[in-house]
Coordinates of C-alpha atoms in Angstrom, one line a residue:
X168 CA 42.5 202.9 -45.9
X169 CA 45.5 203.1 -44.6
X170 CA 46.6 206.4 -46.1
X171 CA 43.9 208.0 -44.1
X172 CA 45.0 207.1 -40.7
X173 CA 46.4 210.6 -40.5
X174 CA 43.4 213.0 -41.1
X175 CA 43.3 212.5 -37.3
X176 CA 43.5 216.7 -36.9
X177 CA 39.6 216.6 -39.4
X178 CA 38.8 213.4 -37.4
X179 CA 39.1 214.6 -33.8
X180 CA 36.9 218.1 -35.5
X181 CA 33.9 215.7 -36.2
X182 CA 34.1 213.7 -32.9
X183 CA 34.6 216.8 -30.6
X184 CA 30.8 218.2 -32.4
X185 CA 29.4 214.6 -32.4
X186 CA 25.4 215.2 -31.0
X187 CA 25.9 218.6 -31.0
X188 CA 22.9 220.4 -32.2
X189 CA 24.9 221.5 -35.7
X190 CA 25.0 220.5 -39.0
X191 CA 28.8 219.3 -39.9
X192 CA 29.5 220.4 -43.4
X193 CA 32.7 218.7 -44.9
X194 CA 33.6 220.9 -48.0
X195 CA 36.4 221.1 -50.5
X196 CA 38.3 220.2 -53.7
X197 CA 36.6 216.9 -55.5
X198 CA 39.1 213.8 -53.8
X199 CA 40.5 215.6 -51.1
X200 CA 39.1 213.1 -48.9
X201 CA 36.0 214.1 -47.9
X202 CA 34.4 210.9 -48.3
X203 CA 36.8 208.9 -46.8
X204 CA 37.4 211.1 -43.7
X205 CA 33.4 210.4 -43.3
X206 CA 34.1 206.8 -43.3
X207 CA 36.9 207.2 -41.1
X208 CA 34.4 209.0 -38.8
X209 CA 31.7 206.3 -39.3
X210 CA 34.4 203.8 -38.1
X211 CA 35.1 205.7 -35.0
X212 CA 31.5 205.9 -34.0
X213 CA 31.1 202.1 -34.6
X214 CA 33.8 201.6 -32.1
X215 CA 32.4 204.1 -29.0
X216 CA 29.3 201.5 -29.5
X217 CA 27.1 203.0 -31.8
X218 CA 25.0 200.4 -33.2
X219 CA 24.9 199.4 -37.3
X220 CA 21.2 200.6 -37.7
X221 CA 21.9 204.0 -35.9
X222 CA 23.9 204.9 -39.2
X223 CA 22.5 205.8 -42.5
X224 CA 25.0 206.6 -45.6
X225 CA 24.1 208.0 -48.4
X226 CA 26.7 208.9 -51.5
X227 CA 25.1 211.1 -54.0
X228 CA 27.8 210.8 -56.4
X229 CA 26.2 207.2 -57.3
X230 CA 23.0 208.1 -59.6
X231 CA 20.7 205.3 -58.1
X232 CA 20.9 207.1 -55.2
X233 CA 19.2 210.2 -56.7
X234 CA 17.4 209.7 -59.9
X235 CA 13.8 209.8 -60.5
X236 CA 13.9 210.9 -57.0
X237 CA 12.6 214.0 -55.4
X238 CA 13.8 215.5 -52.0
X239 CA 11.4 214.5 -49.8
X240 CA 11.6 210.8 -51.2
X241 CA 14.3 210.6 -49.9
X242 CA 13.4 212.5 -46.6
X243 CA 11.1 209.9 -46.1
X244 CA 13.3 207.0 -46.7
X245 CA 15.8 207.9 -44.1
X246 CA 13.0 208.5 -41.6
X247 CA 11.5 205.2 -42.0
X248 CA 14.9 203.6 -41.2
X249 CA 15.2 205.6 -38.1
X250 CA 16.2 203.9 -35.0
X251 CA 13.3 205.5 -32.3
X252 CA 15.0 206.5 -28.8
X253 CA 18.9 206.2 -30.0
X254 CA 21.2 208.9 -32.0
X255 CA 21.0 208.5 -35.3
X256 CA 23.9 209.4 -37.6
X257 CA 23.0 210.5 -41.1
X258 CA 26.0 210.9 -43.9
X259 CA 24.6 212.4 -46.6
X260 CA 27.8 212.5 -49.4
X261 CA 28.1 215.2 -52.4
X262 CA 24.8 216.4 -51.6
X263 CA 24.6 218.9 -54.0
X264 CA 23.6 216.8 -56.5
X265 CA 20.2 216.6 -54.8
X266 CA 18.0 219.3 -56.6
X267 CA 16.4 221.4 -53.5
X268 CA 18.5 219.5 -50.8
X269 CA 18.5 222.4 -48.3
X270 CA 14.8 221.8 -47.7
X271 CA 16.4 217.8 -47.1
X272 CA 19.1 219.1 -45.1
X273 CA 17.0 221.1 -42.7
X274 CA 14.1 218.7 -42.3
X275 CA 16.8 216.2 -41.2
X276 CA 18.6 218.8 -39.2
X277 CA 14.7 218.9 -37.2
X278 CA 14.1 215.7 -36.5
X279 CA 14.5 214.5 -32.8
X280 CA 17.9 212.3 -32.6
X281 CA 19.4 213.0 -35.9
X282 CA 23.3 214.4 -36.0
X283 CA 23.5 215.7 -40.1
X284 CA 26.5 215.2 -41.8
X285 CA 26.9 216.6 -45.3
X286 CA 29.7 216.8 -48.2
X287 CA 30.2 219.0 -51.3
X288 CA 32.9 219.8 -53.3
X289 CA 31.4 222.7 -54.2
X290 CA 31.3 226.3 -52.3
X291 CA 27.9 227.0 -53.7
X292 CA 27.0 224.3 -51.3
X293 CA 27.1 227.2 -48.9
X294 CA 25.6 230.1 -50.5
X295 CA 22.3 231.8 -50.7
X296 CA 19.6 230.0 -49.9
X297 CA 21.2 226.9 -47.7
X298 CA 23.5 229.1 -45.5
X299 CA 20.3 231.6 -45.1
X300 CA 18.3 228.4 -44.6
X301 CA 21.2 226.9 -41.7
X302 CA 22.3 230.2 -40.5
X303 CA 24.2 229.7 -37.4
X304 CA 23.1 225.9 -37.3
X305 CA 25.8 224.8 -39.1
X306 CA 29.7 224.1 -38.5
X307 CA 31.8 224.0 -41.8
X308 CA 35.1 221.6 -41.7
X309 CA 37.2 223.0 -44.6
X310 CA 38.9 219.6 -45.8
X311 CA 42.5 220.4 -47.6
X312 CA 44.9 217.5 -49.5
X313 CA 47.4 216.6 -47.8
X314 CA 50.2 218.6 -45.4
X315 CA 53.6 217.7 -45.5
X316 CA 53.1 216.0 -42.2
X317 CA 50.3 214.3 -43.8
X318 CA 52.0 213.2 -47.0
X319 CA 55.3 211.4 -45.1
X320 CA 52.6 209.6 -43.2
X321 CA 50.9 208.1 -46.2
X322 CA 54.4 207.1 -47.8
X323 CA 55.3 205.3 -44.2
X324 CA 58.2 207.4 -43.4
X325 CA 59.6 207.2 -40.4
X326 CA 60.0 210.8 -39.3
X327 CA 62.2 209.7 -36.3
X328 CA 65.0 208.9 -38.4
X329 CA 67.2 212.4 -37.6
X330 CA 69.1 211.6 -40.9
X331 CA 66.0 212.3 -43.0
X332 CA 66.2 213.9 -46.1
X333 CA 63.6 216.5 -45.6
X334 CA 64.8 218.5 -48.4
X335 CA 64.1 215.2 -51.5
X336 CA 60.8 214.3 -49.9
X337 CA 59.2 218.1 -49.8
X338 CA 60.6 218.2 -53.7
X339 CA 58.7 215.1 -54.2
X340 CA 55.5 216.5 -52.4
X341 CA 55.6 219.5 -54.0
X342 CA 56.3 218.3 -58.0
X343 CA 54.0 215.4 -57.1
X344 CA 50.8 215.7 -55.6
X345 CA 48.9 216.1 -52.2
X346 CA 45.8 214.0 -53.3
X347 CA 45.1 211.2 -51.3
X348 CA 44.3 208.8 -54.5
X349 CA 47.4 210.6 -56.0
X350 CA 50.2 209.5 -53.2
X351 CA 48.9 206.2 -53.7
X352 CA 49.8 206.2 -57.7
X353 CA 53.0 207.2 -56.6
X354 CA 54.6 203.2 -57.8
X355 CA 52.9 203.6 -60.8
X356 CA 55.1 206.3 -61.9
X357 CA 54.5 209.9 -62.5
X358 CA 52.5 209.7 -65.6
X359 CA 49.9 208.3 -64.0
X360 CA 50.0 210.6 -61.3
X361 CA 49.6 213.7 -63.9
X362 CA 46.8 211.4 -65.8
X363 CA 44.4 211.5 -62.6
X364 CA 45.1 215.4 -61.7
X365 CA 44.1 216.1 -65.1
X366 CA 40.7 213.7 -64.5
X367 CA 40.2 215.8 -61.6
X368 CA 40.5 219.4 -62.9
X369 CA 38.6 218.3 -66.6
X370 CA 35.8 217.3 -64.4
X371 CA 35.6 220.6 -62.0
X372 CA 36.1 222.7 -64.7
X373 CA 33.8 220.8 -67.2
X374 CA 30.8 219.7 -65.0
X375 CA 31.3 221.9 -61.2
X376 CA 31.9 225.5 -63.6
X377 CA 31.4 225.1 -67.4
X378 CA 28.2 223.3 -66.9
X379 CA 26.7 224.7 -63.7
X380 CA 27.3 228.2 -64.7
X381 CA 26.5 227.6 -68.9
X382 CA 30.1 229.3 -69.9
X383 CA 29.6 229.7 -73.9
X384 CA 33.3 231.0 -74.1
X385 CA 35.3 228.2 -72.8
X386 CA 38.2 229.6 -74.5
X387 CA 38.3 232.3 -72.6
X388 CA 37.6 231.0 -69.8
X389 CA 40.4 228.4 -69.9
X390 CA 42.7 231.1 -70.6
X391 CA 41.5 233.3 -67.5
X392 CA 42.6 229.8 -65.5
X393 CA 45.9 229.5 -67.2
X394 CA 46.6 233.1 -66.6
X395 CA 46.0 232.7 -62.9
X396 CA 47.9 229.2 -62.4
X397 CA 51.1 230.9 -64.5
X398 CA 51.1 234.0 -61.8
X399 CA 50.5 232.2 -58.3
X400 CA 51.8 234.4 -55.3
X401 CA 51.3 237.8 -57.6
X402 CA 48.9 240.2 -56.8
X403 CA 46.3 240.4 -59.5
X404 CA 43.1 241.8 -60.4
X405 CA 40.6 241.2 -63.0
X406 CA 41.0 244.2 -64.8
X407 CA 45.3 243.6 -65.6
X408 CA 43.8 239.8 -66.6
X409 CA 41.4 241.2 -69.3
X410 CA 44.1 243.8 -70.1
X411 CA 46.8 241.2 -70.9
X412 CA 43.9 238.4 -72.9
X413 CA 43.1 241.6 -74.8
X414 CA 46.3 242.1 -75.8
X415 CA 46.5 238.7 -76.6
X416 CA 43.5 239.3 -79.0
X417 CA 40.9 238.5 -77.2
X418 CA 38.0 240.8 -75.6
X419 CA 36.9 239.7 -72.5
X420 CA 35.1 242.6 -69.6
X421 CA 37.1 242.3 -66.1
X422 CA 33.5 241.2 -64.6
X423 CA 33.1 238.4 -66.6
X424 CA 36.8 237.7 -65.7
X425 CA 35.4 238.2 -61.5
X426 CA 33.0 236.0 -62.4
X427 CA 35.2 233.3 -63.2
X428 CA 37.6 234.2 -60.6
X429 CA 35.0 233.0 -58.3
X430 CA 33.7 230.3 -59.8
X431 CA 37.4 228.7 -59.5
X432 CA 37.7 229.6 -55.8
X433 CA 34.1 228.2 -55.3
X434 CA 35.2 224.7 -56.2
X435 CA 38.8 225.0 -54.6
X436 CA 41.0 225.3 -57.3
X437 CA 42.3 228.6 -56.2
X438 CA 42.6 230.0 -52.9
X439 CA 42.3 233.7 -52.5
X440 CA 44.8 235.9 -50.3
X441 CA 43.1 239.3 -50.1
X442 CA 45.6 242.2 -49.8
X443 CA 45.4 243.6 -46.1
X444 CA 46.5 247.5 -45.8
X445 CA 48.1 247.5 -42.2
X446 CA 47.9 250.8 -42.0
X447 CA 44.5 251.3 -42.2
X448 CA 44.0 248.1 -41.0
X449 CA 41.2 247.6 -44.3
X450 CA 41.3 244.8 -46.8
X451 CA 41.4 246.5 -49.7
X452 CA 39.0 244.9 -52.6
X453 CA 41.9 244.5 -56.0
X454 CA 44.8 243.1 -56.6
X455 CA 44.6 240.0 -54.8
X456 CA 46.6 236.4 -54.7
X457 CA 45.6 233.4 -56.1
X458 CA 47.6 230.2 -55.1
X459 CA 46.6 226.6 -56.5
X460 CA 45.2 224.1 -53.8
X461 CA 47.6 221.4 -55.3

């Protein structure tokens, strides 16, 4: 764990709303640490004196943790192990994956003495019916890989040596990669690094958009995603997308192309910059920047 020593900026987030009557939601990219930084957290709490039994984890990315069970199974698992008259600390990992877990969420969220914490690696996680559900009862922690600060820490450079070359190591992070897991491949060489960012993205695109959202034209699709990575920092807008893939021979409508605009932002892939008019001090709705989270 000792690459994660310096998500202390997320860390000191969770411990300055521990007990507080909130939900923490930890989102962002699959393996940007989210899991980890909830370990990290667990760590801390078992060092201010929490007790074992006053901590329940759950990680929903493991199936035997979910299948062939329903919501409230679960519910009622975690309440049984409830410690009665102590803070209880519930880490409930990739939830998503939970059909119906708001209704899990907010029965937690309910019961006397229970601090929620939650995961997802997908935006979704926060739309319609749980952020109606939570409204104003929850505090999101937006997890990114990591900052340059970040990155020499995991690589153990000493950043008080005024002869650093800043300029080599900020190639490195930037032609490498920011993932956690990613840094640590770093002695393996760069083809494995490329191997696991691959992993990564086949998996978000496959099972968090393809899947989820039952896109028949994957083609297009993985086009719309090329497009976008090939023109980061320039202002776009769906329309000049399914202009150019028509020219290319391909008919796709600019909604479809919104559509998958926002799937892609919704699992992290892309971040969006929206174009601000200064003038009239509006956000104005096209042409706006995409840049990669990696």
């Amino acid at each position: 764990m000792k690459n994660y020593t310096n998500r202390r900026e997320y860390l000191g987030k969770l411990l300055s709303y521990k007990d507080k009557d909130l939900i923490k939601v930890v989102s962002g990219l699959r393996r940007s640490g989210k899991s980890t930084l909830l370990e990290l957290y667990r760590e801390q709490l078992l060092k201010l004196g929490v007790g074992k039994r006053q901590i329940q984890f759950y990680n929903f990315e493991l199936p035997e943790n979910y299948l062939n069970k329903n919501w409230d199974d679960i519910y009622f698992d975690i309440k049984k192990k409830l410690q009665e008259d102590k803070p209880n600390y519930i880490f409930l990992d990739e939830v998503q994956n939970i059909p119906l877990f708001e209704k899990l969420v907010d029965g937690l969220f309910a019961t006397e003495n229970v601090d929620v914490y939650i995961t997802g690696s997908n935006a979704f996680l926060l739309s319609s019916e749980l952020a109606t559900l939570l409204s104003g009862r929850y505090l999101e922690i937006s997890i990114l890989p990591f900052s340059f600060k970040e990155y020499l820490t995991a690589r153990n450079i000493d950043t008080s040596n005024k002869y650093l070359n800043y300029e080599a190591l900020f190639f490195d992070y930037v032609n490498e990669t920011s993932l956690p897991k990613g840094v640590e491949l770093r002695e393996s060489g760069f083809d494995k690094i490329y191997e696991y960012l691959e992993a990564i993205y086949a998996t978000i695109i496959e099972k968090d958009i393809t899947q989820r959202h039952q896109i028949k034209d994957k083609r297009a699709f993985g086009n719309s995603v090329k497009f976008v990575a090939s023109n980061i920092g320039n202002a776009l807008s769906p329309s000049n997308i399914s202009k150019t893939l028509k020219q290319d021979g391909q008919s796709i409508h600019h909604a479809t192309v919104e559509k998958y605009l926002d799937y892609l932002a919704a699992s992290f892939v892309f971040y969006k910059v929206n174009r601000f008019d200064l003038k009239g001090k509006k956000q104005l709705a096209t042409q706006e920047k995409y840049y990669l989270v990696d």
